[in-house]
CSV table of C-alpha atoms in Angstrom, one decimal:
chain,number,residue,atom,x,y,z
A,1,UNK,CA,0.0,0.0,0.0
A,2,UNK,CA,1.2,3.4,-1.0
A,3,UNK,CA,3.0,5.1,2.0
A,4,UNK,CA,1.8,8.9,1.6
A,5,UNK,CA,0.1,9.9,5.0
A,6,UNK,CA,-3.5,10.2,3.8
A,7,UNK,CA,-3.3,6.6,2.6
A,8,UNK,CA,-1.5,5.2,5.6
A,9,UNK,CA,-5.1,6.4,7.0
A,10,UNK,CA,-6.6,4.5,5.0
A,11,UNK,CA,-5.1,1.5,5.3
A,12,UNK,CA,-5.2,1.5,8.8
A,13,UNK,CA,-9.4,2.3,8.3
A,14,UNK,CA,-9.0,-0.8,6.1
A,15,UNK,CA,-7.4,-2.8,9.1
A,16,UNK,CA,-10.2,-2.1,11.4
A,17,UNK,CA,-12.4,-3.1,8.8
A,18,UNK,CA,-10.5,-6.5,8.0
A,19,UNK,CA,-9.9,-6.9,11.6
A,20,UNK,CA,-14.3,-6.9,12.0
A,21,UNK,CA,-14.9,-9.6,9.3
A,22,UNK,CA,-11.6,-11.5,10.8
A,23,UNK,CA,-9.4,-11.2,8.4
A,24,UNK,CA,-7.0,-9.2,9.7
A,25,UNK,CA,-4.0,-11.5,12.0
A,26,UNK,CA,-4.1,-9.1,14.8
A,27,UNK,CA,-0.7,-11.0,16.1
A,28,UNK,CA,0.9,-8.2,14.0
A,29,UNK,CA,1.5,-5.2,13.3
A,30,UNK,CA,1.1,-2.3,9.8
A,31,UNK,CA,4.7,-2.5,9.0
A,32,UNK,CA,6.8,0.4,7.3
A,33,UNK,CA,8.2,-1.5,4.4
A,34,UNK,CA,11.2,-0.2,1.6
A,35,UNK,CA,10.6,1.8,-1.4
A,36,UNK,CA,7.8,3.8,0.8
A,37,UNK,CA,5.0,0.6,1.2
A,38,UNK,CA,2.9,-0.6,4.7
A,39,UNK,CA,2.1,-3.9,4.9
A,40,UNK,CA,-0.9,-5.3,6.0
A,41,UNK,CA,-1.3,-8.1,8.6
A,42,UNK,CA,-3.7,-10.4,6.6
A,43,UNK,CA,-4.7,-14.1,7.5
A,44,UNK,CA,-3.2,-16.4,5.0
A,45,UNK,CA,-6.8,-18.4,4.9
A,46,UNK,CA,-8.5,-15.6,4.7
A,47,UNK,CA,-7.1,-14.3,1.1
A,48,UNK,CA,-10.0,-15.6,-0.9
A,49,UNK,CA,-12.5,-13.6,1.2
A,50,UNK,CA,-10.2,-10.6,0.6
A,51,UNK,CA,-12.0,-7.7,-1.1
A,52,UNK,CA,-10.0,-4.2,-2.0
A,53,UNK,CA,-11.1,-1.7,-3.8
A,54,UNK,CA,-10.3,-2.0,-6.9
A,55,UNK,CA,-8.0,1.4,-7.2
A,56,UNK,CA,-6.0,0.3,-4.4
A,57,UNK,CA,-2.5,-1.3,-5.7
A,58,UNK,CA,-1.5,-3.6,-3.4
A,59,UNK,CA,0.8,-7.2,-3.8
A,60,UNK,CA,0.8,-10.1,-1.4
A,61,UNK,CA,3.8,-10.3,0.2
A,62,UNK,CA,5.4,-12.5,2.8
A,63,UNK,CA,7.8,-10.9,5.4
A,64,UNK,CA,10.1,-13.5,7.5
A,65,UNK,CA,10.0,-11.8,10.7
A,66,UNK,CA,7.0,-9.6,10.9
A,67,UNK,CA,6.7,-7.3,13.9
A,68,UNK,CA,4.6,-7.9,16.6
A,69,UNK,CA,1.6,-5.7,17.3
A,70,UNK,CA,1.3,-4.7,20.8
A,71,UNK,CA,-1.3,-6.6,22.0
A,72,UNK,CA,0.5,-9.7,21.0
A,73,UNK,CA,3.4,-8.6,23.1
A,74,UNK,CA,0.9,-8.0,25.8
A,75,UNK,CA,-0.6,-11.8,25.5
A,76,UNK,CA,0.0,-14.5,28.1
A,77,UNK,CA,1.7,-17.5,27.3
A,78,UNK,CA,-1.3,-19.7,27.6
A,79,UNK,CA,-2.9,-16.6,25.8
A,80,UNK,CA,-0.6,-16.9,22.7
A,81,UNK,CA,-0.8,-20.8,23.2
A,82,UNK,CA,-4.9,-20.8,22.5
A,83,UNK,CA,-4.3,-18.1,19.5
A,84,UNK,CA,-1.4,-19.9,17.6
A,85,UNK,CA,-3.8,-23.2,17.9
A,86,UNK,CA,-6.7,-21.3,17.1
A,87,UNK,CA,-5.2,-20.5,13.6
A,88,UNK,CA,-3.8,-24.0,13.1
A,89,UNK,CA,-6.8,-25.3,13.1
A,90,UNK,CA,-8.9,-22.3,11.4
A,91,UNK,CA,-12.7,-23.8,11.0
A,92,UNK,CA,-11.9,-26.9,13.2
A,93,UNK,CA,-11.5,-25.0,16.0
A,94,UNK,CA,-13.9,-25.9,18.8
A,95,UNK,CA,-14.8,-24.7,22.7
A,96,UNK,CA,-14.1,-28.6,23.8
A,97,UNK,CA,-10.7,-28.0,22.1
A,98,UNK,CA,-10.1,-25.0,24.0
A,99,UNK,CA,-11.1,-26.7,27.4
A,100,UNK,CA,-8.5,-29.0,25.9
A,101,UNK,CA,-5.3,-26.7,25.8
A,102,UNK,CA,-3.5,-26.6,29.4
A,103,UNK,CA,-3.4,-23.1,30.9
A,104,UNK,CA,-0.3,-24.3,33.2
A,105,UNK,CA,3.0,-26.4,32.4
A,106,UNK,CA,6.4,-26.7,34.0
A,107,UNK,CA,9.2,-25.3,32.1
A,108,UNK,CA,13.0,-27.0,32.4
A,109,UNK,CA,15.2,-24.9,30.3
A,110,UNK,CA,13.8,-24.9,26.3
A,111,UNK,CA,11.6,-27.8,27.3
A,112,UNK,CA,8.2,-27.4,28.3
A,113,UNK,CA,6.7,-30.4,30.3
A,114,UNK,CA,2.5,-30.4,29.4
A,115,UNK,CA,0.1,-31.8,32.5
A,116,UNK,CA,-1.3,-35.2,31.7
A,117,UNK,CA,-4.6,-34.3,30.8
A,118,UNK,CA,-3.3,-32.2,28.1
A,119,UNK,CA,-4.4,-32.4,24.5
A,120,UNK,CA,-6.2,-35.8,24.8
A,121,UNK,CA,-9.4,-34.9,22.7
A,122,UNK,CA,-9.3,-37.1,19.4
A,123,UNK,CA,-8.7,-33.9,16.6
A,124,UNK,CA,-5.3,-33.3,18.5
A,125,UNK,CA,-3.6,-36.6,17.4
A,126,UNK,CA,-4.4,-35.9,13.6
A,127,UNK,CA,-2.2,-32.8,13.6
A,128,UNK,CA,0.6,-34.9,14.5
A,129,UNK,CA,4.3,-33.3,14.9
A,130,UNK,CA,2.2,-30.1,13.7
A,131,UNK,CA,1.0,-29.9,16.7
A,132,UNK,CA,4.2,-30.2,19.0
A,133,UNK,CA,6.1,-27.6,16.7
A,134,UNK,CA,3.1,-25.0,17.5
A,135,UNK,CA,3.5,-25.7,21.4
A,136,UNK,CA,6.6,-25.0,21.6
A,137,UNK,CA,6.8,-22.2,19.3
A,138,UNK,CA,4.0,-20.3,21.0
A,139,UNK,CA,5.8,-21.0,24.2
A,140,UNK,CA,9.4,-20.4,23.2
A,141,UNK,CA,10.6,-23.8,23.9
A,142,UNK,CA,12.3,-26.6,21.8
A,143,UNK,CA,11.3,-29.5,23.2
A,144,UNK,CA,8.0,-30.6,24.4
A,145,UNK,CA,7.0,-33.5,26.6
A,146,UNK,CA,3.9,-34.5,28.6
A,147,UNK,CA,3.9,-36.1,32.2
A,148,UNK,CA,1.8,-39.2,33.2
A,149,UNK,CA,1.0,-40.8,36.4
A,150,UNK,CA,3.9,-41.7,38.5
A,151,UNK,CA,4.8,-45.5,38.3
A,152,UNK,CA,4.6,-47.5,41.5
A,153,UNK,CA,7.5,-48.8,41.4
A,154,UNK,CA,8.8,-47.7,45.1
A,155,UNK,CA,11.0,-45.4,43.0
A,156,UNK,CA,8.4,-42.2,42.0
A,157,UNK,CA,9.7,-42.8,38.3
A,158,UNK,CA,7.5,-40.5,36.1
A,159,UNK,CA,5.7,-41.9,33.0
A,160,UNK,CA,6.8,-38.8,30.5
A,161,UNK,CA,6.5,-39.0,26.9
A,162,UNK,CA,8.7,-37.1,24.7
A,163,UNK,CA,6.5,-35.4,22.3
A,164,UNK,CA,9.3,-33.2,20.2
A,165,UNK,CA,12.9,-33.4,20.7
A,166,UNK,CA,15.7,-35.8,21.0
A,167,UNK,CA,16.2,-36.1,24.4
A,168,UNK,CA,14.6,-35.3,27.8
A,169,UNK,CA,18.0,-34.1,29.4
A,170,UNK,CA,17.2,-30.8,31.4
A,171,UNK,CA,18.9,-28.3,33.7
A,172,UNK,CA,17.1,-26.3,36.1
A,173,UNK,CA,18.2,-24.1,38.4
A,174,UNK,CA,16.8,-23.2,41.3
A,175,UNK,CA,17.9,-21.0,44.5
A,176,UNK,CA,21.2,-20.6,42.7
A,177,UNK,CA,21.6,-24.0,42.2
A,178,UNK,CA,21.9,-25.9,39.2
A,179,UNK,CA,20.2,-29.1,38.5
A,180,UNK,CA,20.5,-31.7,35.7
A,181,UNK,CA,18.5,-34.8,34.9
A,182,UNK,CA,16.0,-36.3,32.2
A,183,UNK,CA,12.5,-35.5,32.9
A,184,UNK,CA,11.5,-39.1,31.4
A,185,UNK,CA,13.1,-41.1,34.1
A,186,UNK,CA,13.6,-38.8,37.1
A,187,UNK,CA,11.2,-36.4,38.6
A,188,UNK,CA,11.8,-32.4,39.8
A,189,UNK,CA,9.6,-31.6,43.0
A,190,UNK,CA,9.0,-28.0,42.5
A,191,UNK,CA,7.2,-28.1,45.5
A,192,UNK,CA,9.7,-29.0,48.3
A,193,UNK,CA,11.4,-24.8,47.8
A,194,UNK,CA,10.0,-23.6,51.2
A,195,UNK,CA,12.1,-26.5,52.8
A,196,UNK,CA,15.2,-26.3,50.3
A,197,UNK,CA,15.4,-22.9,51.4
A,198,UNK,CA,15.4,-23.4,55.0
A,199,UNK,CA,18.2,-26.6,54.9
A,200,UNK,CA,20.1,-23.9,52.9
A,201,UNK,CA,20.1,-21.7,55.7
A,202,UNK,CA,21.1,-24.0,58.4
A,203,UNK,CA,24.3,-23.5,60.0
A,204,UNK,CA,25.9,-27.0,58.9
A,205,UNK,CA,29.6,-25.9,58.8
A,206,UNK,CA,31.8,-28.4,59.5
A,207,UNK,CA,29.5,-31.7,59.6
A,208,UNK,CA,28.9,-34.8,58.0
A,209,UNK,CA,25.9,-35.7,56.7
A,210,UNK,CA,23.6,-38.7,55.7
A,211,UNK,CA,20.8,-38.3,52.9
A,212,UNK,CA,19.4,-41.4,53.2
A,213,UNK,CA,17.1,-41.1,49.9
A,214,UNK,CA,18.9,-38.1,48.3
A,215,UNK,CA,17.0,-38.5,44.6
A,216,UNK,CA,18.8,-35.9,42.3
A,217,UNK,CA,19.8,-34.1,44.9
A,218,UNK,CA,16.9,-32.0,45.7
A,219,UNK,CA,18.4,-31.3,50.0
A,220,UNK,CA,22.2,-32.6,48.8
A,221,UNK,CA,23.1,-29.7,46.9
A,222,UNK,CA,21.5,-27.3,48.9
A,223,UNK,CA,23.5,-28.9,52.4
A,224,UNK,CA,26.6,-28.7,50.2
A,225,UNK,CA,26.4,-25.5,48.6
A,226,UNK,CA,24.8,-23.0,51.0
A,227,UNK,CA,24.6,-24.9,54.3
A,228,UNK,CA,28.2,-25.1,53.9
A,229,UNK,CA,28.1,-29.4,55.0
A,230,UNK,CA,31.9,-30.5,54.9
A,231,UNK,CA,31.0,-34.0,53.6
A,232,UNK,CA,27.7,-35.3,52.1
A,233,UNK,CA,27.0,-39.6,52.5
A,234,UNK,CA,23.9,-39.4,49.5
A,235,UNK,CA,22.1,-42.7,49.3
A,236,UNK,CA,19.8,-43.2,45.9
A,237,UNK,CA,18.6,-46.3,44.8
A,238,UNK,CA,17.6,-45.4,41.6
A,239,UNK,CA,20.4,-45.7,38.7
A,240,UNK,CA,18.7,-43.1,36.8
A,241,UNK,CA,18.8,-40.5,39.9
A,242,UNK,CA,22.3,-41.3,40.7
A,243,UNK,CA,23.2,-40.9,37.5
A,244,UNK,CA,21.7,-37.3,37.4
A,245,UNK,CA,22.9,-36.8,41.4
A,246,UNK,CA,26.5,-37.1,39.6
A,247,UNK,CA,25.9,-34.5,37.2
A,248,UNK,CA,24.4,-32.2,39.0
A,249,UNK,CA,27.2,-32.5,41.3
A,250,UNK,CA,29.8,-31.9,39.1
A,251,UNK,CA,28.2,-29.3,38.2
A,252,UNK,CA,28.2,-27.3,41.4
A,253,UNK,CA,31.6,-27.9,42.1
A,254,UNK,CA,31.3,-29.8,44.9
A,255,UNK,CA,31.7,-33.7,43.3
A,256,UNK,CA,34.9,-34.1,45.8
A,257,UNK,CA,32.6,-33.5,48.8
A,258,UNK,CA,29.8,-36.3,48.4
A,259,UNK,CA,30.0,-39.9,48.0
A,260,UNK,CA,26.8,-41.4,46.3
A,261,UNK,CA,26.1,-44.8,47.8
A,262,UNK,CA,24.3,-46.5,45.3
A,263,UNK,CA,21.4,-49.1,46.2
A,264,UNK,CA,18.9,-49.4,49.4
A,265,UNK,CA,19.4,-47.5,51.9
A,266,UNK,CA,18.3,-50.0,54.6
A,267,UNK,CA,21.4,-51.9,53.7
A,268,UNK,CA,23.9,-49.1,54.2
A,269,UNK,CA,27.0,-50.4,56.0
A,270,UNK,CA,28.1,-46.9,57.0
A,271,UNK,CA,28.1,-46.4,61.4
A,272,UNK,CA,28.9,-43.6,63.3
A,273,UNK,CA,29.9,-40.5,61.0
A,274,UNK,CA,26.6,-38.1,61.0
A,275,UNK,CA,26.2,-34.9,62.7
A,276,UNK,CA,23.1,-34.7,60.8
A,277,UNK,CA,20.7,-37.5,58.8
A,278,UNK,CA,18.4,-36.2,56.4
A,279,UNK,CA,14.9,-38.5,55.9
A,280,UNK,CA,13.5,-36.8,53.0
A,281,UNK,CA,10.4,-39.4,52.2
A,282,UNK,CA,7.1,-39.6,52.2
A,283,UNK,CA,4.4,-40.9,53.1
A,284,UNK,CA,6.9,-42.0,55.9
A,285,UNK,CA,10.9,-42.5,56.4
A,286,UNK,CA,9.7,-44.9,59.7
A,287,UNK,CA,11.9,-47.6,57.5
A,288,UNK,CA,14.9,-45.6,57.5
A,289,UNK,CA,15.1,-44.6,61.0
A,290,UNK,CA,16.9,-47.7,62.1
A,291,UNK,CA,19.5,-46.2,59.7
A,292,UNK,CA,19.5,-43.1,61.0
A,293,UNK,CA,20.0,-44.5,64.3
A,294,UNK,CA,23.1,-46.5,63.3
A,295,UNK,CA,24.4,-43.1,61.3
A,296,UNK,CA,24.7,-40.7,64.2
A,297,UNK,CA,28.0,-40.3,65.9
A,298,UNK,CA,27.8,-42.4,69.1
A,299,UNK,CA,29.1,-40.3,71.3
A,300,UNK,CA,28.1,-37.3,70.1
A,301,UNK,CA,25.0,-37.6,68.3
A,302,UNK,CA,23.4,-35.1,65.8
A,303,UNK,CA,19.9,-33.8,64.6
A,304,UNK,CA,17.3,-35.7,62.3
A,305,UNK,CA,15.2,-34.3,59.6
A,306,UNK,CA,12.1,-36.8,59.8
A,307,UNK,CA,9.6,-36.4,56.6
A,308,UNK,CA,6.4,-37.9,57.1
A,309,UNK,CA,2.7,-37.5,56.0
A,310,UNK,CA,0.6,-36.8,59.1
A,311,UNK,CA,-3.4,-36.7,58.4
A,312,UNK,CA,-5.3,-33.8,60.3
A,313,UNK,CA,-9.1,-33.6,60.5
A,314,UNK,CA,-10.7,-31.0,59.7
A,315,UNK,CA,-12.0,-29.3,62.9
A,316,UNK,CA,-15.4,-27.3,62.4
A,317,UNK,CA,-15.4,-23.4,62.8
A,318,UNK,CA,-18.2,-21.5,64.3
A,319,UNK,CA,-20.2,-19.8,61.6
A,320,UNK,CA,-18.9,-16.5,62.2
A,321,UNK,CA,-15.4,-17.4,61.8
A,322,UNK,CA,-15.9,-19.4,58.3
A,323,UNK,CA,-17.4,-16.1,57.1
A,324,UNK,CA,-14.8,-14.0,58.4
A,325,UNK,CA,-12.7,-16.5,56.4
A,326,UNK,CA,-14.5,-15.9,53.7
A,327,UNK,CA,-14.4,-12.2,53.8
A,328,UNK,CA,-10.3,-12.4,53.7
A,329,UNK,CA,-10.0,-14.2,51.1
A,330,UNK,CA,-7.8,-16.5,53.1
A,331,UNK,CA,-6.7,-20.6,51.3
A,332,UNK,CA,-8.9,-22.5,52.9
A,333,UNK,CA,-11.9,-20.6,52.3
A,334,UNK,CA,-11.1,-20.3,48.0
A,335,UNK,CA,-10.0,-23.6,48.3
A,336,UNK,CA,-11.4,-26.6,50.7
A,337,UNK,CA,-10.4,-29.5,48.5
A,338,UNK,CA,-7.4,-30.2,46.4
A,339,UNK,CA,-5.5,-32.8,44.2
A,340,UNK,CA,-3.4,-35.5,45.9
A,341,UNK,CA,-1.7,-36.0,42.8
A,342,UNK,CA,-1.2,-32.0,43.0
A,343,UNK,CA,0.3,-30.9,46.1
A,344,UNK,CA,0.2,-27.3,46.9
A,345,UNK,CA,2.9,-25.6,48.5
A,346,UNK,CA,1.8,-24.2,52.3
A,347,UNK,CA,4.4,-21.8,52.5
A,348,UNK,CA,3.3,-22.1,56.6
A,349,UNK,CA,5.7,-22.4,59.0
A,350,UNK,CA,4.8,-24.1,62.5
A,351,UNK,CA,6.5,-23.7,65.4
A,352,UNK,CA,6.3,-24.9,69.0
A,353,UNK,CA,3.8,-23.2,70.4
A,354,UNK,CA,2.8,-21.0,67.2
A,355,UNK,CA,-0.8,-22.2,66.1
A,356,UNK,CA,0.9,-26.0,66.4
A,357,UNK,CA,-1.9,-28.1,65.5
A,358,UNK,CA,-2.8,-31.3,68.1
A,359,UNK,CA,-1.9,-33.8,65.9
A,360,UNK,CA,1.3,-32.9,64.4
A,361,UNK,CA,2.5,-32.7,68.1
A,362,UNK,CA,1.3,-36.0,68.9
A,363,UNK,CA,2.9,-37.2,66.0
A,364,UNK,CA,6.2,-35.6,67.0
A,365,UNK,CA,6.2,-36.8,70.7
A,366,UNK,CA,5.6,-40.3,69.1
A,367,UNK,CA,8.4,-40.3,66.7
A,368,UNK,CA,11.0,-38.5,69.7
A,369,UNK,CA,10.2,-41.9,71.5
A,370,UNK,CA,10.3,-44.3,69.3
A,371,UNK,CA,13.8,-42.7,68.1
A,372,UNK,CA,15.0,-42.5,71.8
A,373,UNK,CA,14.2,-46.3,72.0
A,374,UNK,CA,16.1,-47.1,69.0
A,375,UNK,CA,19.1,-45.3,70.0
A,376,UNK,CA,19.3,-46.9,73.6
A,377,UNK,CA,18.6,-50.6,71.8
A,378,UNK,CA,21.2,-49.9,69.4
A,379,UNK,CA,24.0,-48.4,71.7
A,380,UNK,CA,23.0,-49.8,75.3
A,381,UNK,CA,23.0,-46.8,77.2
A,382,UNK,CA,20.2,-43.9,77.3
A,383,UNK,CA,19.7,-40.9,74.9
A,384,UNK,CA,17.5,-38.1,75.2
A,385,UNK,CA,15.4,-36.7,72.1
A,386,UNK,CA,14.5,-33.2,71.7
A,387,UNK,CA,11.6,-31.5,69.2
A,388,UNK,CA,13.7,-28.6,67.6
A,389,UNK,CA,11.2,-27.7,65.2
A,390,UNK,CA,8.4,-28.9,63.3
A,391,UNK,CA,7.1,-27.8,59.5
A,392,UNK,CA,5.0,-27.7,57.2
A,393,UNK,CA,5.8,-28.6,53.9
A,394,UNK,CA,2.9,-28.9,51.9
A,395,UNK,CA,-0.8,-29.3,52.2
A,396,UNK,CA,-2.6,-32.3,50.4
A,397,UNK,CA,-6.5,-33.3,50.1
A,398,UNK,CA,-7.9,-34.6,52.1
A,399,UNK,CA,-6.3,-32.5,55.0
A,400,UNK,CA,-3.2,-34.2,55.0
A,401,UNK,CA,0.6,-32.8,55.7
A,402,UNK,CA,3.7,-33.2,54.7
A,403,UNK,CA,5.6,-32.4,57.5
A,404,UNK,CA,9.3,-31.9,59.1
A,405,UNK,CA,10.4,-32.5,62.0
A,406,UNK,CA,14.4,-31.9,63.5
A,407,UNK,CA,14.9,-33.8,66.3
A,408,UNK,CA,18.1,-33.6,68.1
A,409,UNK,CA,19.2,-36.7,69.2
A,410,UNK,CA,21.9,-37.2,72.0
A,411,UNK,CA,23.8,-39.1,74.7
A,412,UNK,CA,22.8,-39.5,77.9
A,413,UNK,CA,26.2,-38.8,79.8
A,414,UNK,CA,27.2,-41.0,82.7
């Protein structure tokens, strides 16, 4: 379209009329073009309904990198998702399809990993590759991949499908740490940070310590780079996580100060070395505290990290309170229920006598006991067991906890 300022007018009139009949591709921008033109934004399967007047020289014309218009820039991710699969399928395009397309994913460096439930309707799978390439190009990734359900297997391996790309090696780094492993064999819980965070924080300078199911090295790395741990015993059963665990170690720098004892845990041969024993599991480490037991410097003992599930019934609020609730806009009241399969992160810290719920100190005052027991069986003399502090990890339905609890452990002297 001729450049001069009265028909520059005009052709953006003619936009807004293209743009009202939907022919326009609103992703971009008029666009100043050499030898004084402005080009158009027109939809490619839209040119047969194109009608110009007839005085109007114009040429089709197909620029490589077109700029975007602002609202594009101004789009969402899932936003631009819908759109770019919107014009894929052009007249195929349906609301089920739209319920279809995930508004959330996780992203690990140029891959993007889809929920489950993700593009299942039927029309999706006759797109093919097609259909991977627009994903990731709408969400400026180079690999896609979509999670299943978690085997059970006693190992959490995740049922991922690679959907485009070679590989499912990632790296991901997170509070300055950085992570490798392949998302089809070895799963990334995003949701542990609030914890990460605090075993980052602790002042471990100097000790030795046991991760009696370290995974890829989600509390490892974090003792060994910022809790400043002299030595690290990591214990992963799982030749797939070890495998990563070594990366991600080498990595960071700090290979020379970990051994990775690969295999069960329960059959660890190590005694007497940890100032500290990390029991990162759930639904329960109760397995693993023999372990710990046997871990712990004899004469000298050390603190425990005990992850467990603990279930908490809900406990009925007056009326006046559940509106007050309400009125805040406060978790529970938006959201009562939850996904199991979908923990949420609680972000809530408790602590001895800070809004400790009943349970969660029972639960404590039973596991202090049973591990004072073990430690007197194992070692023939008594041990006392204090509650340091107890946490809460995350929150699962139906009002169950994923809870920590550091208990220090040590000899009764004579």
């Amino acid at each position: 379209v001729p450049a001069l300022a009265t028909e520059r007018r005009f052709a953006q009139r003619l936009r807004e009329c293209l743009e009202e009949e939907r022919l326009s591709d609103g992703r971009y921008q008029l666009q100043r073009l050499p030898g004084g033109r402005v080009a158009l934004p027109v939809l490619e399967e839209k040119l047969s309904q194109l009608c110009l007047p007839p005085d109007m020289p114009c040429e089709l014309l197909r620029i490589q990198e077109p700029v975007p218009s602002r609202a594009a820039r101004r789009r969402s991710p899932a936003r631009r998702l819908r759109d770019e699969l919107r014009r894929l399928l052009g007249a195929s395009w349906s609301e089920e399809l739209e319920r279809d397309v995930p508004h959330a994913w996780q992203r690990h460096g140029d891959l993007v990993l889809l929920s489950e439930d993700s593009f299942k309707a039927a029309p999706w799978e006759r797109l093919g590759s097609a259909l991977w390439e627009t994903v990731a190009s709408a969400l400026g990734a180079r690999r896609v991949a979509r999670r299943g359900r978690v085997m059970p297997d006693g190992m959490r391996t995740p049922s991922v499908t690679l959907l485009l790309g070679q590989h499912g090696w990632v790296e991901h780094v997170d509070n300055g740490i950085r992570y490798t492993f392949d998302v089809t064999k070895c799963m990334f819980s995003s949701g542990n940070i609030t914890e990460k965070l605090r075993v980052a924080s602790l002042p471990c300078s100097g000790e030795v310590l046991v991760d009696l199911y370290a995974g890829i090295g989600y509390f490892t790395l974090p003792f060994l780079v910022h809790a400043g741990a002299a030595f690290v015993h990591a214990c992963e059963w799982n030749s797939h996580a070890v495998e990563a665990l070594h990366r991600t170690l080498v990595l960071n720098g700090v290979r020379d100060r970990c051994h990775i004892h690969a295999g069960d845990s329960r059959q660890l041969q190590l005694r007497d070395v940890a100032d500290r024993v990390n029991l990162g599991l759930i639904p329960s480490s109760e397995e693993g505290w023999p372990v710990a037991c046997r871990v712990l410097k004899k004469d000298t003992g050390g603190v425990l990290h005990i992850h467990h599930n603990v279930e908490t019934p809900p406990v009925p609020a007056p009326p006046q309170t559940a509106v007050l609730l309400a009125e805040q806009g406060s978790p529970e009241a938006a959201s009562p229920g939850g996904e199991a399969q979908h923990p949420t992160e609680d972000g809530g810290e408790e602590t001895l006598g800070a809004r400790l719920r009943p349970e969660w100190q029972r639960w404590a005052e039973a596991t202090a006991t049973r591990i004072q027991g073990l430690l007197a069986e194992l070692h023939g003399r008594p041990w006392r067991s204090s509650v340091l502090h107890i946490k809460a990890v995350k929150s699962y339905a139906p009002h169950v906890h994923h809870l920590v609890l550091d208990l220090e452990c040590r000899p009764v002297l004579p």
